[in-house]
Short mmCIF file of C-alpha atoms in Angstrom, two decimals:
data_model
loop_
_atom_site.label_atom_id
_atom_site.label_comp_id
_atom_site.label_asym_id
_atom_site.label_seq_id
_atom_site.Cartn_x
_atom_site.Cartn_y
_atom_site.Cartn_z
CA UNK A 21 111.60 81.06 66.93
CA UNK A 22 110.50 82.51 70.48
CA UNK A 23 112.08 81.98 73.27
CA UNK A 24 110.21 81.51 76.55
CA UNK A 25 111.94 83.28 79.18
CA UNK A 26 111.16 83.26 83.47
CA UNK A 27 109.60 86.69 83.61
CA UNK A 28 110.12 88.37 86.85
CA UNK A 29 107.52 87.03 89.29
CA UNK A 30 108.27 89.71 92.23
CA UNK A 31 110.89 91.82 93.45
CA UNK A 32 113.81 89.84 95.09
CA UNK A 33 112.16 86.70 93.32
CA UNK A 34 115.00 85.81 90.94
CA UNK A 35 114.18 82.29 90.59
CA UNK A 36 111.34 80.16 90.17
CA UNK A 37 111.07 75.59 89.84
CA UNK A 38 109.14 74.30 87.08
CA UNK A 39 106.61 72.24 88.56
CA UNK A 40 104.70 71.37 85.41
CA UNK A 41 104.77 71.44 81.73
CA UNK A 42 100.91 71.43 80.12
CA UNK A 43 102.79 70.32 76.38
CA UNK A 44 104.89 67.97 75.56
CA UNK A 45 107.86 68.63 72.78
CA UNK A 46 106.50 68.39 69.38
CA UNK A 47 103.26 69.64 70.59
CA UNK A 48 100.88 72.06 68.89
CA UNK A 49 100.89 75.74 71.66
CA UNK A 50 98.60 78.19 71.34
CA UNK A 51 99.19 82.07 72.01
CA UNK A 52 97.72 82.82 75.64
CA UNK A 53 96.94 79.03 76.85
CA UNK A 54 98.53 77.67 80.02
CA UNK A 55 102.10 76.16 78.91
CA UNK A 56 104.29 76.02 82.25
CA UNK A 57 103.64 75.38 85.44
CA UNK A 58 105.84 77.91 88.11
CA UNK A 59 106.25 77.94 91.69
CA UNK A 60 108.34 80.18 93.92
CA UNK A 61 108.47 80.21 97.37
CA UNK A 62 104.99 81.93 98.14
CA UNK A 63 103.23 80.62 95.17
CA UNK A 64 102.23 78.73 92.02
CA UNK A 65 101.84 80.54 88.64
CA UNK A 66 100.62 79.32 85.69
CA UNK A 67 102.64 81.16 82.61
CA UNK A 68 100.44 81.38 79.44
CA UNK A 69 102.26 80.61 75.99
CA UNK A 70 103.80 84.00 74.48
CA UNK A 71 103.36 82.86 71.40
CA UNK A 72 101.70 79.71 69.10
CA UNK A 73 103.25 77.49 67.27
CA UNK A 74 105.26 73.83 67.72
CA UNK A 75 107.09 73.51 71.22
CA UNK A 76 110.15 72.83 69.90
CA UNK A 77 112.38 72.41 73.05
CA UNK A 78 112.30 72.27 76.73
CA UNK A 79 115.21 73.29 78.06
CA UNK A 80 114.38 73.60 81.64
CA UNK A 81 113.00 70.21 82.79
CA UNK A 82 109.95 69.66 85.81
CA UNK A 83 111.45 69.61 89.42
CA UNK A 84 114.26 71.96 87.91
CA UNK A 85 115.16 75.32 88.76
CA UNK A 86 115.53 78.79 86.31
CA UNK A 87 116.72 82.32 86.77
CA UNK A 88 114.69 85.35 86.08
CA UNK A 89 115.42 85.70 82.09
CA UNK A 90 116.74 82.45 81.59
CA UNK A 91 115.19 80.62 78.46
CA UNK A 92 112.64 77.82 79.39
CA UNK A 93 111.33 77.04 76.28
CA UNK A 94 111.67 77.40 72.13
CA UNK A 95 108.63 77.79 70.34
CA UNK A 96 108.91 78.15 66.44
CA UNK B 2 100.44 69.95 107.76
CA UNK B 3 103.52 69.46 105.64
CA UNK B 4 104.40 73.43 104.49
CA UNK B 5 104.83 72.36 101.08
CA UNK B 6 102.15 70.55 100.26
CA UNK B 7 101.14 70.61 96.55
CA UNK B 8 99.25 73.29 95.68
CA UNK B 9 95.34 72.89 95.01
CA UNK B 10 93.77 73.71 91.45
CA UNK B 11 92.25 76.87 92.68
CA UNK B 12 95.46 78.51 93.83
CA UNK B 13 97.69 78.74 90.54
CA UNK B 14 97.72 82.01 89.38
CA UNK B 15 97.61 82.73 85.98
CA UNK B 16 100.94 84.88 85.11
CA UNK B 17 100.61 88.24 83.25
CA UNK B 18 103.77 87.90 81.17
CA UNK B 19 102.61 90.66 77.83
CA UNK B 20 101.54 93.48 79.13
CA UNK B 21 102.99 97.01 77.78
CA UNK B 22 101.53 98.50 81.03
CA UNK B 23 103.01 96.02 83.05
CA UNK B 24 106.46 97.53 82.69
CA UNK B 25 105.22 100.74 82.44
CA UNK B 26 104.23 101.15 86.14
CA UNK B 27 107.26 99.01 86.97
CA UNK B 28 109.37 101.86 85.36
CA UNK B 29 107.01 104.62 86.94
CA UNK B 30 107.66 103.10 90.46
CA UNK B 31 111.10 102.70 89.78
CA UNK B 32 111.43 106.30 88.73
CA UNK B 33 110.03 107.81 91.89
CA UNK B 34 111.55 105.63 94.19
CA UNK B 35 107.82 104.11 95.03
CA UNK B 36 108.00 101.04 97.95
CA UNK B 37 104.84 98.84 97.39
CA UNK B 38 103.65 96.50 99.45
CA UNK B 39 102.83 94.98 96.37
CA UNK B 40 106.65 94.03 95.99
CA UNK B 41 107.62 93.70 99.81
CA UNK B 42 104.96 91.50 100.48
CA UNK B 43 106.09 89.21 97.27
CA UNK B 44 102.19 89.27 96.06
CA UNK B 45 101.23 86.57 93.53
CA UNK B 46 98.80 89.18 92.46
CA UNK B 47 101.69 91.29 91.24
CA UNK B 48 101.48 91.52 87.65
CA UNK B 49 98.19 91.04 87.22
CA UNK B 50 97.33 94.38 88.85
CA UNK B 51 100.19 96.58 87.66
CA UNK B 52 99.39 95.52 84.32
CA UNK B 53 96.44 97.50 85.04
CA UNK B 54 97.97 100.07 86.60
CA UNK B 55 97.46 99.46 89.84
CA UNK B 56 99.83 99.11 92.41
CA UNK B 57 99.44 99.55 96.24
CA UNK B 58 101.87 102.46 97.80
CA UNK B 59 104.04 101.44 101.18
CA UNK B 60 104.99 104.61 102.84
CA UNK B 61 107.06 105.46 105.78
CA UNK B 62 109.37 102.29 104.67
CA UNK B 63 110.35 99.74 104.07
CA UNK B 64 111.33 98.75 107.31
CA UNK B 65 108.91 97.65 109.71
CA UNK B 66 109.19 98.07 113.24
CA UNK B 67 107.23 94.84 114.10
CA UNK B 68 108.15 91.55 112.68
CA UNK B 69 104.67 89.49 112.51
CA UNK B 70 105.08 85.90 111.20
CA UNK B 71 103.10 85.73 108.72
CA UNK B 72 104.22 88.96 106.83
CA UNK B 73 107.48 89.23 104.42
CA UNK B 74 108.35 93.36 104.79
CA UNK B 75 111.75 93.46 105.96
CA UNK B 76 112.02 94.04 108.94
CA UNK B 77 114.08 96.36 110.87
CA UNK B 78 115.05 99.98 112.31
CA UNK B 79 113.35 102.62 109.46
CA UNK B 80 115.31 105.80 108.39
CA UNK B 81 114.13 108.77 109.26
CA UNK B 82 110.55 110.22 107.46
CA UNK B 83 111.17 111.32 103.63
CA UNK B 84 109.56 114.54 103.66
CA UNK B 85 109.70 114.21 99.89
CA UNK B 86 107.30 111.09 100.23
CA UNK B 87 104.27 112.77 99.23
CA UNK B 88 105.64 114.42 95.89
CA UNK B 89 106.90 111.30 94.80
CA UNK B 90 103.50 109.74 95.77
CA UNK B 91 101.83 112.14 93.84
CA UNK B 92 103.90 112.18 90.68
CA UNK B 93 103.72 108.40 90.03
CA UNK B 94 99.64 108.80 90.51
CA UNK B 95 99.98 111.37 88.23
CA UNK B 96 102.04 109.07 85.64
CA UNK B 97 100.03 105.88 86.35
CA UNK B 98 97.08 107.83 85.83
CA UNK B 99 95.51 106.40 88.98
CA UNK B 100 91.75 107.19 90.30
CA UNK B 101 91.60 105.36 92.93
CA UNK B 102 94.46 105.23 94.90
CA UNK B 103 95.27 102.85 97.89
CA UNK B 104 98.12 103.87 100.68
CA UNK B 105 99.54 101.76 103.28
CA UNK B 106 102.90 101.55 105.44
CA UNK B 107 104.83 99.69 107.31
CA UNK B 108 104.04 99.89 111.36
CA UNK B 109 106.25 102.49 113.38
CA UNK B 110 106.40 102.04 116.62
CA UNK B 111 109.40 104.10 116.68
CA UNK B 112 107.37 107.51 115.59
CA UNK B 113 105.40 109.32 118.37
CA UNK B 114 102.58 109.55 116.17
CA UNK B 115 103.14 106.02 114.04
CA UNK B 116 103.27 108.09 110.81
CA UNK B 117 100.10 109.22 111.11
CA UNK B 118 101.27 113.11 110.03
CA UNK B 119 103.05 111.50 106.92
CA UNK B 120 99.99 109.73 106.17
CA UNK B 121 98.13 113.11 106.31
CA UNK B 122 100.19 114.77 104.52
CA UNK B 123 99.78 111.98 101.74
CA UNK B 124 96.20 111.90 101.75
CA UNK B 125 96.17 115.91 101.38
CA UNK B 126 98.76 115.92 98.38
CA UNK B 127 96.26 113.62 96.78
CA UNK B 128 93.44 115.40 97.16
CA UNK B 129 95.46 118.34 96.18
CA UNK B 130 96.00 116.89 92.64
CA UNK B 131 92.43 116.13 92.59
CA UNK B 132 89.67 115.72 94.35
CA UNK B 133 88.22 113.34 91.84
CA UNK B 134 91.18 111.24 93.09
CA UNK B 135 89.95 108.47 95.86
CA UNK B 136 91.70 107.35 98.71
CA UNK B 137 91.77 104.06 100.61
CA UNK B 138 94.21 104.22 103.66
CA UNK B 139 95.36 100.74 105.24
CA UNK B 140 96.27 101.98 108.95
CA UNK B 141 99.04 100.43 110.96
CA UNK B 142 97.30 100.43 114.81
CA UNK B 143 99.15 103.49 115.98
CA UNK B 144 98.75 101.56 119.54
CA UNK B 145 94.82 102.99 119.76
CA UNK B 146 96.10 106.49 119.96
CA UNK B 147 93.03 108.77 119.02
CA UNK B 148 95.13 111.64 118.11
CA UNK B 149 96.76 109.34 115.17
CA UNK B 150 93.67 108.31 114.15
CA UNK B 151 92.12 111.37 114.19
CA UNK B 152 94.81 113.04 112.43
CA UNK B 153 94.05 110.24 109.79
CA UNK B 154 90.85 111.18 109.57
CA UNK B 155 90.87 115.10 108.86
CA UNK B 156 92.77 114.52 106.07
CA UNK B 157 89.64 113.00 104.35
CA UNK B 158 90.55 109.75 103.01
CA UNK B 159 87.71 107.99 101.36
CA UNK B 160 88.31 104.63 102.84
CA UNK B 161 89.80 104.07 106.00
CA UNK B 162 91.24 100.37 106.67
CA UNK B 163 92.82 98.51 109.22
CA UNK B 164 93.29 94.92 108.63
CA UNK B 165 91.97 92.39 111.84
CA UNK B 166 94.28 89.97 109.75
CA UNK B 167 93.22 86.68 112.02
CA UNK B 168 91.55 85.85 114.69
CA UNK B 169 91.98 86.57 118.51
CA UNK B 170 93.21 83.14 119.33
CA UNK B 171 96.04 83.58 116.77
CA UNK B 172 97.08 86.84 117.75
CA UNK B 173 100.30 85.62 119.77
CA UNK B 174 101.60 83.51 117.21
CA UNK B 175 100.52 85.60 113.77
CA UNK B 176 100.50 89.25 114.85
CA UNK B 177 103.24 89.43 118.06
CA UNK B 178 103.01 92.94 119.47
CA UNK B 179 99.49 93.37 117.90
CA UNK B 180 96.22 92.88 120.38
CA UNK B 181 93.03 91.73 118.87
CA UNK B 182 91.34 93.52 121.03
CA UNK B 183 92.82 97.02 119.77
CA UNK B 184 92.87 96.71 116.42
CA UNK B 185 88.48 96.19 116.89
CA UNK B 186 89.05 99.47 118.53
CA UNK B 187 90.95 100.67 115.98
CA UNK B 188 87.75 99.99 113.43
CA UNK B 189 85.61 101.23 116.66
CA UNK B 190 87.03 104.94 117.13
CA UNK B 191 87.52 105.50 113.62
CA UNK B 192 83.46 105.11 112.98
CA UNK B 193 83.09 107.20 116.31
CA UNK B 194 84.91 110.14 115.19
CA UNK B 195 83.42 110.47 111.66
CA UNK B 196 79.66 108.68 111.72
CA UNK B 197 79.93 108.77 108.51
CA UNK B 198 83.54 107.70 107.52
CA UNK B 199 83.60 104.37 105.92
CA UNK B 200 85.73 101.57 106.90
CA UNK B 201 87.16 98.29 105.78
CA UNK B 202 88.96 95.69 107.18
CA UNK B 203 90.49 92.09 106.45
CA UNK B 204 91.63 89.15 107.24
CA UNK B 205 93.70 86.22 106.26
CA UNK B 206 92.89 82.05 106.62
CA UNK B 207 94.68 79.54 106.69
CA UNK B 208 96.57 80.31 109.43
CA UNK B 209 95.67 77.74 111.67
CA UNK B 210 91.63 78.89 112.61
CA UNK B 211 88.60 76.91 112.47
CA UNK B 212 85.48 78.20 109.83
CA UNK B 213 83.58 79.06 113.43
CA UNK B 214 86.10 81.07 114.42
CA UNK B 215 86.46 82.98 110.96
CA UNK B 216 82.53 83.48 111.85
CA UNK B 217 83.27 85.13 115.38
CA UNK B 218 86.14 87.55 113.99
CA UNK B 219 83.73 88.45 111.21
CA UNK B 220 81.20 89.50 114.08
CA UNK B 221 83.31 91.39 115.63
CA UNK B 222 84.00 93.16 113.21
CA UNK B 223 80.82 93.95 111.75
CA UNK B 224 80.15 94.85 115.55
CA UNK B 225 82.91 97.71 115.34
CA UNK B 226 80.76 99.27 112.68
CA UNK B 227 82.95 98.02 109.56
CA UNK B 228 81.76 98.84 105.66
CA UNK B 229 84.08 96.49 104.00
CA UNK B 230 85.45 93.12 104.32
CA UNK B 231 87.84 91.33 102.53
CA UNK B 232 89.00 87.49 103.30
CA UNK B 233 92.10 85.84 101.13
CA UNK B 234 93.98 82.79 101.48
CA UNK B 235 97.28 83.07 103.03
CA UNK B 236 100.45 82.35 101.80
CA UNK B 237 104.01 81.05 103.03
CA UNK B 238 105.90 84.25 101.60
CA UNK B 239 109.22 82.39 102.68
CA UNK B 240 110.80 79.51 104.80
CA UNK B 241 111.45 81.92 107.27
CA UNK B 242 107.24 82.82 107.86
CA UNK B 243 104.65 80.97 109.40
CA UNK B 244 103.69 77.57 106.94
CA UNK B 245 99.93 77.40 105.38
CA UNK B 246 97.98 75.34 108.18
CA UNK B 247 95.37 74.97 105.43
CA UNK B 248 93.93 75.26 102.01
CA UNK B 249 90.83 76.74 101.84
CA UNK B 250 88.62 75.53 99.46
CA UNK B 251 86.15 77.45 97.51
CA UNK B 252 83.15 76.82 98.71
CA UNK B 253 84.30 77.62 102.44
CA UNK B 254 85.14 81.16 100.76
CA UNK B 255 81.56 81.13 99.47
CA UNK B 256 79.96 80.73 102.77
CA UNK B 257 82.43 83.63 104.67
CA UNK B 258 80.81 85.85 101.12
CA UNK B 259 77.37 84.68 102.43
CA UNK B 260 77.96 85.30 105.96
CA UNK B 261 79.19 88.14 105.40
CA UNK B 262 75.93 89.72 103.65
CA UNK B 263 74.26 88.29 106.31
CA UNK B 264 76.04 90.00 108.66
CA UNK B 265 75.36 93.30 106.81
CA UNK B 266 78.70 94.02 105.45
CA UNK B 267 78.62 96.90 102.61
CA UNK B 268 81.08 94.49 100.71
CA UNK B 269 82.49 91.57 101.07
CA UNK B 270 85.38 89.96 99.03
CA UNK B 271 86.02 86.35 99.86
CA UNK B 272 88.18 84.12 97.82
CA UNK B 273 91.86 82.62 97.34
CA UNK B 274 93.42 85.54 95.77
CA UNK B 275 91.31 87.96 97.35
CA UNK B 276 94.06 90.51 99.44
CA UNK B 277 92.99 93.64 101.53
CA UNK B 278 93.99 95.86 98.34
CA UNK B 279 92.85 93.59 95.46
CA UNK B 280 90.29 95.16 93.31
CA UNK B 281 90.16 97.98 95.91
CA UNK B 282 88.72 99.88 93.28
CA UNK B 283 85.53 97.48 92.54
CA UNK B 284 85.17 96.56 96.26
CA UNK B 285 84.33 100.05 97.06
CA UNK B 286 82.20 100.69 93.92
CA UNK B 287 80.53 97.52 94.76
CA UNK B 288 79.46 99.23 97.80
CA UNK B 289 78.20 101.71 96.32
CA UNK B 290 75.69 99.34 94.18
CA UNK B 291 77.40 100.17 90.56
CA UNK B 292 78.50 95.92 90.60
CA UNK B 293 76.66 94.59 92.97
CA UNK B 294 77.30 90.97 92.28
CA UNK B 295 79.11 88.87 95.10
CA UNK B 296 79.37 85.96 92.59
CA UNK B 297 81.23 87.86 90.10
CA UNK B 298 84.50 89.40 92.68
CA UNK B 299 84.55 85.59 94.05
CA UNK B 300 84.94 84.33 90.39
CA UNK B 301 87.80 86.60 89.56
CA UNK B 302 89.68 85.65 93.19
CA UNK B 303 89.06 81.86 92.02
CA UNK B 304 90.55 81.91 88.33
CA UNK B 305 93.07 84.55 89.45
#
């Protein structure tokens, strides 16, 4: 199982909303292709998947906010 | 324009999240105490260039002395000059095994000189590790002082920059305590002391201009003799900074790349992600004629 974590984005940028999710729970993710949508104050990231496999479980939901490090995602 | 409008297609930035060398030079700069503006200026570029290494040095810092609107640097009274500064400069080029290395600083209004001795002495401990080693300065205005600017000079950077940022019309709202004016003359007396020094300069949209007006300030300052051009997209660092008047689209940054040949620029970078440090590297070998296709730096701007 991998856990998806808010990587840091910028210094003194310790949080970041999730704007988008590109899969669904249950879905198939690849290794390197866009899973979350991120947006701090300045801009919006797309994160790549860190891994493939089946998204398992969102745990931080669109229009919801996450700390640098905390787990947005399970992929196993 | 609402501030927080959603943001178009072409200005998501794909994260770098695995990348060994992305917390390498995050350690490197952490070990020698390195300010970038990289960091202060919350860059969405961040990871994507130190995972190759690249990072852009803020000297003299990290308090500014001015507190334009559109900029995040903190701002505020700066400590006295580090005369360390250069060692430390030096070291983490030495560890990030950089060749091309690009130095800017927050503005001092409080120094005589504006830093222009510390960025000498910067520029010479580069060199000093190796000449192979280039330089790109980005120069604060020093107020139009020649003796700054010549003291800039002699220390033999390879690039010397000083960012127009937007255009004259703007100046009272984006750059308060800057004159449009002297920062062309900036540009100006840096090609008049060295013929032969080459220069670069950039700007910012979205600020509020209209595409004619990008067109004049690109004039100008391919009238003050400028090499090097860069244009990006600018972005609300925080609630507290100036919002986005505008989105520029693509194809807009496609005609600034065309004007800008036009014009005769050496180089021109045009597109969303495009900063005055981004790429440094490949906008001055560009230049030079090694990657000479326009198309190509717009494309990697665009996808990000």
């Amino acid at each position: 199982m991998t856990e998806v974590k808010l990587p840091p984005l910028a210094e003194g940028v310790d949080k970041a909303s999730v704007s988008y999710w590109h899969h669904s729970v249950g879905d198939n993710v690849k290794e390197g292709e866009d899973l979350v949508e991120l947006v701090t104050d300045k801009a919006t990231f797309n994160m790549p998947s860190p891994a493939s496999g089946v998204l398992k479980e969102i745990t931080v939901n669109e229009g919801e906010e996450a700390k640098v490090g905390q787990v947005l995602a399970k992929i196993g | 324009m609402e501030s927080r409008e959603r943001t178009p297609e072409w200005l998501k930035k794909r994260l770098v999240v695995k990348s060994a060398n992305l917390s390498a030079t995050k350690k490197i700069l952490a070990e020698f105490r390195i300010n970038t503006v990289c960091e202060s200026a919350l860059c969405p570029n961040l990871n994507e260039c130190y995972s190759r290494n690249k990072a852009t040095f803020l000297i003299l810092g990290p308090a500014c002395t001015r507190a334009c609107c559109f900029c995040s640097v903190e701002k505020g009274s700066p400590g006295t000059i580090d005369v360390k500064e250069p060692e430390r400069i030096t070291k983490a080029i030495k560890s990030l095994g950089t060749r091309y290395a690009v130095v800017t600083s927050v503005t001092r209004d409080d120094l005589p000189d504006g830093g222009a001795a510390q960025y000498a002495k910067v520029i010479r401990a580069i060199k000093a590790l190796s000449e192979d080693i280039k330089v790109e300065v980005l120069v604060p205005d020093f107020k139009a002082r020649q003796s700054s600017i010549e003291k800039v000079l002699d220390a033999g950077a390879d690039v010397f920059s000083h960012n127009i940022e937007t255009v004259g019309r703007l100046y009272s709202v984006v750059r308060k305590g800057a004159d449009y004016t002297r920062s062309l003359m900036i540009l100006k007396l840096a090609k008049y002391i060295v013929p032969r020094q080459i220069t670069k300069s950039a700007i910012l949209v979205g600020l509020g201009e209209t595409e004619s007006e990008v067109g004049q300030v690109m004039t100008d300052i391919k009238a003050a003799g400028c090499d090097i051009l860069a244009i990006g997209q600018y972005m609300q660092p925080s609630k507290d900074n100036l919002p986005v008047q505008r989105f520029v689209a693509p194809d807009e940054f496609e005609r600034y790349r065309d004007l800008g040949k036009r014009l005769g620029f050496k180089s021109v970078m045009a597109g969303p992600f495009v900063r005055s440090s981004y790429m440094a590297e490949d906008s001055y070998n560009s230049m030079e004629g090694k990657y000479n296709d326009g198309s190509e730096v717009a494309a990697v701007g665009g996808r990000g």
